[in-house]
Amino acid sequence: MNEARKTQHTLAMTIALISWAMLFATLFMGYAIYRSSANVWPPMGFARISLVLPTISTILILISSWFCYQMKLDINRGQVAPAQKNLNLTLALGFAFLVTQTLLWRNMNHSGVYVSSGIFASIMHAFTWIHAAHVLAALVFLVYLYFQFKRHAGNADALWMKTENGEKFWHFLGIIWILMYFILFVF
Amino acid sequence: MSGGFNEIHQEPTTFISKYVFSFDHKVIAKQFLWYGILFLGIGGIMALLIRWTLAYPGQPFPVLGPLLFPDSAGVVPPDTYAMLFTMHGTIMIFYAITPILIGAFGNYCIPLMIGARDMAFPTLNMLSFWLALVSGLLVIVSLFTPLGAAAGGWTSYPTLSTMIGSPGSGQTLWCLAIFVLGASSTMGAVNYITTVITLRAPGMGYFDMPLTIWGLWLTAILNAIFIPVLGAGVILLTLDRVAGTTFFLAGAAATSGSGDPVLFQHVFWIFGHPEVYILILPAWGIVSDLLSFFARKPAFGAKATALAMTAVTVLSTLVYGHHMFTTQMSPLLTQSFMTLTMTISIPSAIFFANWLGTIWKGSIRFHSPMLFSLGVVFVFGLGGLTGLYLGTVTTDLYLHDTYFVVGHFHYTMAASVLLGGFAGTYFWFPKMFGKMMNECMAKIHFWGTMIPLNGIFFGMMMVGYGGMHRRIYNPFIYESLRRLIPINEMITISAILMGAFQIVFVINFIYSLCKGEKASQNPWEVGTLEWTIPSPPVHHNYDVIPTVKCGPHEFGNPKLTNGRDFQYQTEDLVV
Amino acid sequence: MNVFSFDHFGHLFYRLNAANWFSLSAPPKDISTNGHLIDYLFNYTSYLNIFYFLLVCIGLFGFSYIYSAKRNKKAYYTYGNQKTHLIITAVIGAAVFLSIDLNITRLSNNDLLNSFWKWPDPKTEKVLKVEVMAQQWMWSFRYAGPDGEFNTKDDVVTNNDLRVPVNTKILFHLTSKDVIHSFFVPNVRLKVDTIPGRITRVWWDANTPGVYDIACAEMCGTHHYLMKAQLTVYSEEEFARWVGAAEQVAMNTNDPEDKNLQWGWKWEN
Ligand code: HEA
Ligand code: HEA
Ligand code: CUA
Ligand SMILES: [Cu+2]
């Protein structure tokens, strides 16, 4: 692919990710305000969310990011077949992440943290929903990439742009999740 | 990084691919222009309904009234009034001014003025328009929902905008529409920023760009950074409305309220204040260029103007709290926001001085684009200076939420930005459509807009100072406001006049499109790149990508010998 | 004359008389000790603004006239980046900042610190404490009654009817039941938002007995425009008489079971 075109894509994706980062930054800012203005956190009547499921989610998304990175390296080297394997693994781990998120929501509901039971529950549910919605969208894109890999099996160059952008977005969501993990669940 | 990837796209052949699902930035620009003008008309009619109600409360709106409000014999009912100003504000800002200034001029001017064949990402560009259209449809649909459209003001502060205050689906649709439009604008912004950085013609440094491009580029940067903030805000508001979260709910009426309605105000204005500069930066850019073009003189201190606009862009991110003085933020925040707000007048005064410097000792041609640009200098002077009363905490305690604020922001937006948009339309129309607009009608339109406009907006500041607060259906419920009836009537008559003169514009636009005199390649005798190619340009704009050798404002160089008083940017500077 | 009828088109001449409008649009009578600070600052800003705007107009209209293509065939070729040009531009920028901005910021800060934020202390001076509850679309005012405590049986509660003694500092604590409202008293030049879940405060005093308007200034729904209350400023004796009688009535008739009456909060100072 043309070098100048690559620069354009890198630049545009960077700007787009800055935009997205602002969206999540706003959420975190809101969180900081709610948390710092509350006397106790979690508020009276709520327990901390168990760390088991969030930790599993974190591990899943971290490993998936690693495979995703390998996939990009393969494409850069012009090897579509190994990239395909790494893509499959990324996809599988990504869906597993969504499953753990669903379990997390169920878990929260079981322990009385319903969406509508105040600000703590609102944050825990809504922020993870918003992130999960992005993960879902990214997975849809990765599935599309899966078919593109099939179609352009012999032509890594044609796949460069989509792989590169998809990979960046995936890492971005990983980073956001890790921030959420530490800020919402651990800290 | 200039001189990037600039391929020639295949020219579309079918009607659909040429005019509907077009990738061509010139066609998308025109689509945005039509879209914007249409909404300007809708928003304007809403403004007239608002004005009529304020001057003649309880009287049926002539002609349209009985059709629109048969239940009340043509009188605007109070709940409809709230929807009217909410949708008027929303439509004017997001669906009229944004598409015209950013969608239309951004798309049209950026590639042409920097010597590119198209935007960096034509598909993204097309998507951006179609998302904007979806959003526009959502807004229109929201007008016809059972409980009516959103009615909590364009700022839609919770808890009024949550289920406590607005049970209908209108408000939810409003949130969705804004979110979709935000996505569209962000796409546009990513595209504009990348295009300006990577596709400038060889030889074109940042300070060789016309100031229009500077304005549009800075606008795109603000868009990319701050629209997502509003995005997050409306997502949370939507969740409060439909999913039972309680981010912004509090007080006795909220059964499970432990949220914070003021947080939404912070989020809204972190976006909202940059938004007002998003709207005006393109207008400032256009005006800075046009003043130079028609004064036949280089833009005075062009570099300083560009840097001053950049300074405003940076400062605009730090002052949003001046919209919230009456919520009683901490004293420290209050005082900081006041001081920061004041600093914006330094760069503003600098480019103001540069504007006047540009026409000083010029040889001014009073064509319609120039008249409108000079008009912007006048009205933005008033609009900007009235901002100072509002930035001062103590005077704002009296003026906040009165018509003084309404007057201030109409002077800056409905006057400055709108006139800037008209200036741009008259100026680029020949390039866009290959026809000249009728100059006589344009001048009638100018004076017919400029004079009533000051009647409307100065009148608003007068009644505001007199104590009339905003968003009220019938001010004369208050005995103490009765004395303002004559001024309100004057404002309304002025608004009707101004509206009537906009018809001249619409007629001129359509007439010139069909029957206008054919435009030459360079009717205004200007040296920027878009005037080096035919009007209208061919599909791929430039057969050969031009090389830029001098700045965009080379006028009146005494050493010029070729019988022109200007130089094209593609010519070596005569020294 | 019916204000809402067409026949005042007949008075168009009177109505279109600009001198009239300027006197009509003067703000309502200032009845407070500090209101004049705001009027003063407004006028102060106006004079400076008019000065700079006149400069702009002189430039705009003057240059347009003198340097029109008809009169000035050849433009002066300059980029405006000579030293003198830069100095003039910088001086204009600095002048605007130093003359308008810094002055009004300083004045406003002084007014805030010395007056508007100088909260009266009920322990050391005579202060009337009032709690305000806003709701769609009504103002409720609560006076502490003889025991000086809020939300007790002897509290006087009025709706849309605020009565205060002249020349006494009145300290308000405000909140809202449902949506955000704003407590606006044009005659004292002050407004403050009432926000559900929060308590905001404001103080002022009135020096002229009479009857005035209180308005809701924040959009709060369809009947926002009807959310008005009446402010009555009494002489001290009249106020004492009224409030004494009202307390008596409250003691006798306040129903502890009435949910609507049970609001109010303790004051920290
Ligand atoms: C395009 C839009 C636009 C622009 C450019 C501005 C510009 C400014 N605005 Fe405005 N504003 C709005 C749109 C805009 N505003 C809107 C929409 C609202 C209300 C929203 C709502 O509540 O619904 C609002 C509300 C608003 C408020 C809140 C009021 C309130 O609700 O109580 C404040 C308060 O500080 C404010 C201040 C300012 C200031 C200080 C500037 C400054 O940028 C102005 C700087 C300019 C100058 C200072 C003038 C230039 C200098 C000279 C003329 C000097 C002379 C020069 C020579 C002699 C050569 N604005
Ligand atoms: C850029 C934005 C913009 C523009 C251009 C305008 C233009 C006008 N506005 Fe508005 N206005 C706002 C932004 C704008 N406004 C905002 C943000 C609010 C706050 C809302 C809120 O409180 O939430 C507001 C509120 C507002 C109010 C206060 C309502 C209230 O508080 O109760 C009033 C009252 O007079 C008013 C009047 C007017 C008038 C008379 C015009 C006139 O200038 C209009 C003149 C124009 C026309 C009459 C139409 C022109 C028609 C065409 C050009 C084309 C026609 C084409 C077709 C028919 C296809 N506006
Ligand atoms: Cu209460 Cu407006
Ligand atoms: Cu602002």
PDB file of C-alpha atoms in Angstrom, chain B residues 232-349:
ATOM      1  CA  ALA B 232     -21.292  10.756  26.745  1.00  0.00           C
ATOM      2  CA  GLY B 233     -23.690  13.237  28.351  1.00  0.00           C
ATOM      3  CA  VAL B 234     -26.628  12.320  26.137  1.00  0.00           C
ATOM      4  CA  ILE B 235     -25.922   8.598  26.493  1.00  0.00           C
ATOM      5  CA  LEU B 236     -26.198   8.932  30.263  1.00  0.00           C
ATOM      6  CA  LEU B 237     -29.297  11.092  29.906  1.00  0.00           C
ATOM      7  CA  THR B 238     -30.866   8.536  27.580  1.00  0.00           C
ATOM      8  CA  LEU B 239     -30.072   5.755  30.026  1.00  0.00           C
ATOM      9  CA  ASP B 240     -31.693   7.793  32.804  1.00  0.00           C
ATOM     10  CA  ARG B 241     -34.749   8.049  30.619  1.00  0.00           C
ATOM     11  CA  VAL B 242     -35.041   4.498  29.343  1.00  0.00           C
ATOM     12  CA  ALA B 243     -32.952   2.174  31.499  1.00  0.00           C
ATOM     13  CA  GLY B 244     -33.645   3.374  35.010  1.00  0.00           C
ATOM     14  CA  THR B 245     -30.214   4.696  35.903  1.00  0.00           C
ATOM     15  CA  THR B 246     -30.095   7.735  38.177  1.00  0.00           C
ATOM     16  CA  PHE B 247     -27.109   9.736  37.006  1.00  0.00           C
ATOM     17  CA  PHE B 248     -28.896  13.049  36.969  1.00  0.00           C
ATOM     18  CA  LEU B 249     -31.809  12.365  39.282  1.00  0.00           C
ATOM     19  CA  ALA B 250     -32.073  13.902  42.714  1.00  0.00           C
ATOM     20  CA  GLY B 251     -34.588  15.522  45.018  1.00  0.00           C
ATOM     21  CA  ALA B 252     -37.873  14.452  46.482  1.00  0.00           C
ATOM     22  CA  ALA B 253     -39.557  13.699  43.172  1.00  0.00           C
ATOM     23  CA  ALA B 254     -36.869  11.187  42.260  1.00  0.00           C
ATOM     24  CA  THR B 255     -37.723   8.072  44.203  1.00  0.00           C
ATOM     25  CA  SER B 256     -34.215   6.658  44.034  1.00  0.00           C
ATOM     26  CA  GLY B 257     -32.393   9.865  43.386  1.00  0.00           C
ATOM     27  CA  SER B 258     -28.814  10.094  44.459  1.00  0.00           C
ATOM     28  CA  GLY B 259     -27.377  11.479  41.280  1.00  0.00           C
ATOM     29  CA  ASP B 260     -26.409  15.001  40.453  1.00  0.00           C
ATOM     30  CA  PRO B 261     -28.286  17.169  37.940  1.00  0.00           C
ATOM     31  CA  VAL B 262     -25.519  19.751  37.937  1.00  0.00           C
ATOM     32  CA  LEU B 263     -23.040  17.240  36.554  1.00  0.00           C
ATOM     33  CA  PHE B 264     -24.963  17.322  33.298  1.00  0.00           C
ATOM     34  CA  GLN B 265     -24.507  21.075  33.159  1.00  0.00           C
ATOM     35  CA  HIS B 266     -20.768  20.641  33.528  1.00  0.00           C
ATOM     36  CA  VAL B 267     -20.688  18.034  30.789  1.00  0.00           C
ATOM     37  CA  PHE B 268     -22.991  20.032  28.556  1.00  0.00           C
ATOM     38  CA  TRP B 269     -20.943  23.216  28.808  1.00  0.00           C
ATOM     39  CA  ILE B 270     -17.562  21.523  28.565  1.00  0.00           C
ATOM     40  CA  PHE B 271     -18.905  20.742  25.121  1.00  0.00           C
ATOM     41  CA  GLY B 272     -21.224  23.710  24.771  1.00  0.00           C
ATOM     42  CA  HIS B 273     -18.781  26.507  25.157  1.00  0.00           C
ATOM     43  CA  PRO B 274     -16.335  25.138  22.569  1.00  0.00           C
ATOM     44  CA  GLU B 275     -19.419  24.530  20.416  1.00  0.00           C
ATOM     45  CA  VAL B 276     -20.116  28.239  20.132  1.00  0.00           C
ATOM     46  CA  TYR B 277     -16.596  28.739  18.833  1.00  0.00           C
ATOM     47  CA  ILE B 278     -17.033  25.718  16.593  1.00  0.00           C
ATOM     48  CA  LEU B 279     -19.808  27.712  14.983  1.00  0.00           C
ATOM     49  CA  ILE B 280     -17.999  30.988  14.729  1.00  0.00           C
ATOM     50  CA  LEU B 281     -14.446  29.977  13.793  1.00  0.00           C
ATOM     51  CA  PRO B 282     -15.353  29.212  10.163  1.00  0.00           C
ATOM     52  CA  ALA B 283     -17.163  32.551   9.994  1.00  0.00           C
ATOM     53  CA  TRP B 284     -14.126  34.369  11.384  1.00  0.00           C
ATOM     54  CA  GLY B 285     -11.939  32.629   8.833  1.00  0.00           C
ATOM     55  CA  ILE B 286     -14.223  33.481   5.925  1.00  0.00           C
ATOM     56  CA  VAL B 287     -14.504  37.097   7.026  1.00  0.00           C
ATOM     57  CA  SER B 288     -10.740  37.466   7.476  1.00  0.00           C
ATOM     58  CA  ASP B 289     -10.203  36.239   3.915  1.00  0.00           C
ATOM     59  CA  LEU B 290     -13.011  38.156   2.261  1.00  0.00           C
ATOM     60  CA  LEU B 291     -12.035  41.463   3.853  1.00  0.00           C
ATOM     61  CA  SER B 292      -8.609  41.086   2.272  1.00  0.00           C
ATOM     62  CA  PHE B 293      -9.964  39.862  -1.079  1.00  0.00           C
ATOM     63  CA  PHE B 294     -12.286  42.799  -1.513  1.00  0.00           C
ATOM     64  CA  ALA B 295     -10.028  45.432   0.010  1.00  0.00           C
ATOM     65  CA  ARG B 296      -7.473  44.327  -2.615  1.00  0.00           C
ATOM     66  CA  LYS B 297      -4.850  44.255   0.066  1.00  0.00           C
ATOM     67  CA  PRO B 298      -3.010  41.465   1.920  1.00  0.00           C
ATOM     68  CA  ALA B 299      -4.744  40.354   5.110  1.00  0.00           C
ATOM     69  CA  PHE B 300      -3.287  42.537   7.802  1.00  0.00           C
ATOM     70  CA  GLY B 301      -1.218  40.429  10.200  1.00  0.00           C
ATOM     71  CA  ALA B 302      -2.541  37.184   8.719  1.00  0.00           C
ATOM     72  CA  LYS B 303      -0.207  35.122  10.851  1.00  0.00           C
ATOM     73  CA  ALA B 304      -1.314  36.949  13.996  1.00  0.00           C
ATOM     74  CA  THR B 305      -4.940  36.380  13.022  1.00  0.00           C
ATOM     75  CA  ALA B 306      -4.324  32.667  12.579  1.00  0.00           C
ATOM     76  CA  LEU B 307      -2.509  32.480  15.895  1.00  0.00           C
ATOM     77  CA  ALA B 308      -5.192  34.530  17.635  1.00  0.00           C
ATOM     78  CA  MET B 309      -7.851  32.127  16.351  1.00  0.00           C
ATOM     79  CA  THR B 310      -5.718  29.279  17.657  1.00  0.00           C
ATOM     80  CA  ALA B 311      -5.467  31.020  21.019  1.00  0.00           C
ATOM     81  CA  VAL B 312      -9.253  31.376  21.170  1.00  0.00           C
ATOM     82  CA  THR B 313      -9.544  27.684  20.347  1.00  0.00           C
ATOM     83  CA  VAL B 314      -7.291  26.765  23.233  1.00  0.00           C
ATOM     84  CA  LEU B 315      -8.879  29.202  25.685  1.00  0.00           C
ATOM     85  CA  SER B 316     -12.385  28.137  24.717  1.00  0.00           C
ATOM     86  CA  THR B 317     -11.776  24.854  26.499  1.00  0.00           C
ATOM     87  CA  LEU B 318     -11.154  26.578  29.827  1.00  0.00           C
ATOM     88  CA  VAL B 319     -14.065  28.946  30.337  1.00  0.00           C
ATOM     89  CA  TYR B 320     -17.231  26.864  30.226  1.00  0.00           C
ATOM     90  CA  GLY B 321     -18.124  27.585  33.859  1.00  0.00           C
ATOM     91  CA  HIS B 322     -19.337  31.066  32.951  1.00  0.00           C
ATOM     92  CA  HIS B 323     -22.663  29.496  31.991  1.00  0.00           C
ATOM     93  CA  MET B 324     -23.120  28.204  35.527  1.00  0.00           C
ATOM     94  CA  PHE B 325     -22.443  31.119  37.825  1.00  0.00           C
ATOM     95  CA  THR B 326     -25.929  30.953  39.299  1.00  0.00           C
ATOM     96  CA  THR B 327     -25.562  27.293  40.291  1.00  0.00           C
ATOM     97  CA  GLN B 328     -23.128  28.406  42.985  1.00  0.00           C
ATOM     98  CA  MET B 329     -19.956  26.602  42.161  1.00  0.00           C
ATOM     99  CA  SER B 330     -17.200  26.991  44.707  1.00  0.00           C
ATOM    100  CA  PRO B 331     -15.929  30.584  44.996  1.00  0.00           C
ATOM    101  CA  LEU B 332     -12.555  29.531  43.622  1.00  0.00           C
ATOM    102  CA  LEU B 333     -14.071  28.030  40.482  1.00  0.00           C
ATOM    103  CA  THR B 334     -16.368  30.998  40.039  1.00  0.00           C
ATOM    104  CA  GLN B 335     -13.530  33.487  40.181  1.00  0.00           C
ATOM    105  CA  SER B 336     -11.259  31.395  37.967  1.00  0.00           C
ATOM    106  CA  PHE B 337     -13.884  31.052  35.280  1.00  0.00           C
ATOM    107  CA  MET B 338     -14.519  34.775  35.344  1.00  0.00           C
ATOM    108  CA  THR B 339     -10.834  35.575  34.915  1.00  0.00           C
ATOM    109  CA  LEU B 340     -10.310  32.973  32.187  1.00  0.00           C
ATOM    110  CA  THR B 341     -13.376  34.186  30.314  1.00  0.00           C
ATOM    111  CA  MET B 342     -11.940  37.684  30.235  1.00  0.00           C
ATOM    112  CA  THR B 343      -8.673  36.537  28.682  1.00  0.00           C
ATOM    113  CA  ILE B 344     -10.541  35.515  25.516  1.00  0.00           C
ATOM    114  CA  SER B 345     -10.976  39.157  24.673  1.00  0.00           C
ATOM    115  CA  ILE B 346      -7.225  39.573  24.085  1.00  0.00           C
ATOM    116  CA  PRO B 347      -6.996  37.373  20.984  1.00  0.00           C
ATOM    117  CA  SER B 348     -10.439  38.604  19.918  1.00  0.00           C
ATOM    118  CA  ALA B 349      -9.316  42.202  20.067  1.00  0.00           C
TER     119      ALA B 349
END
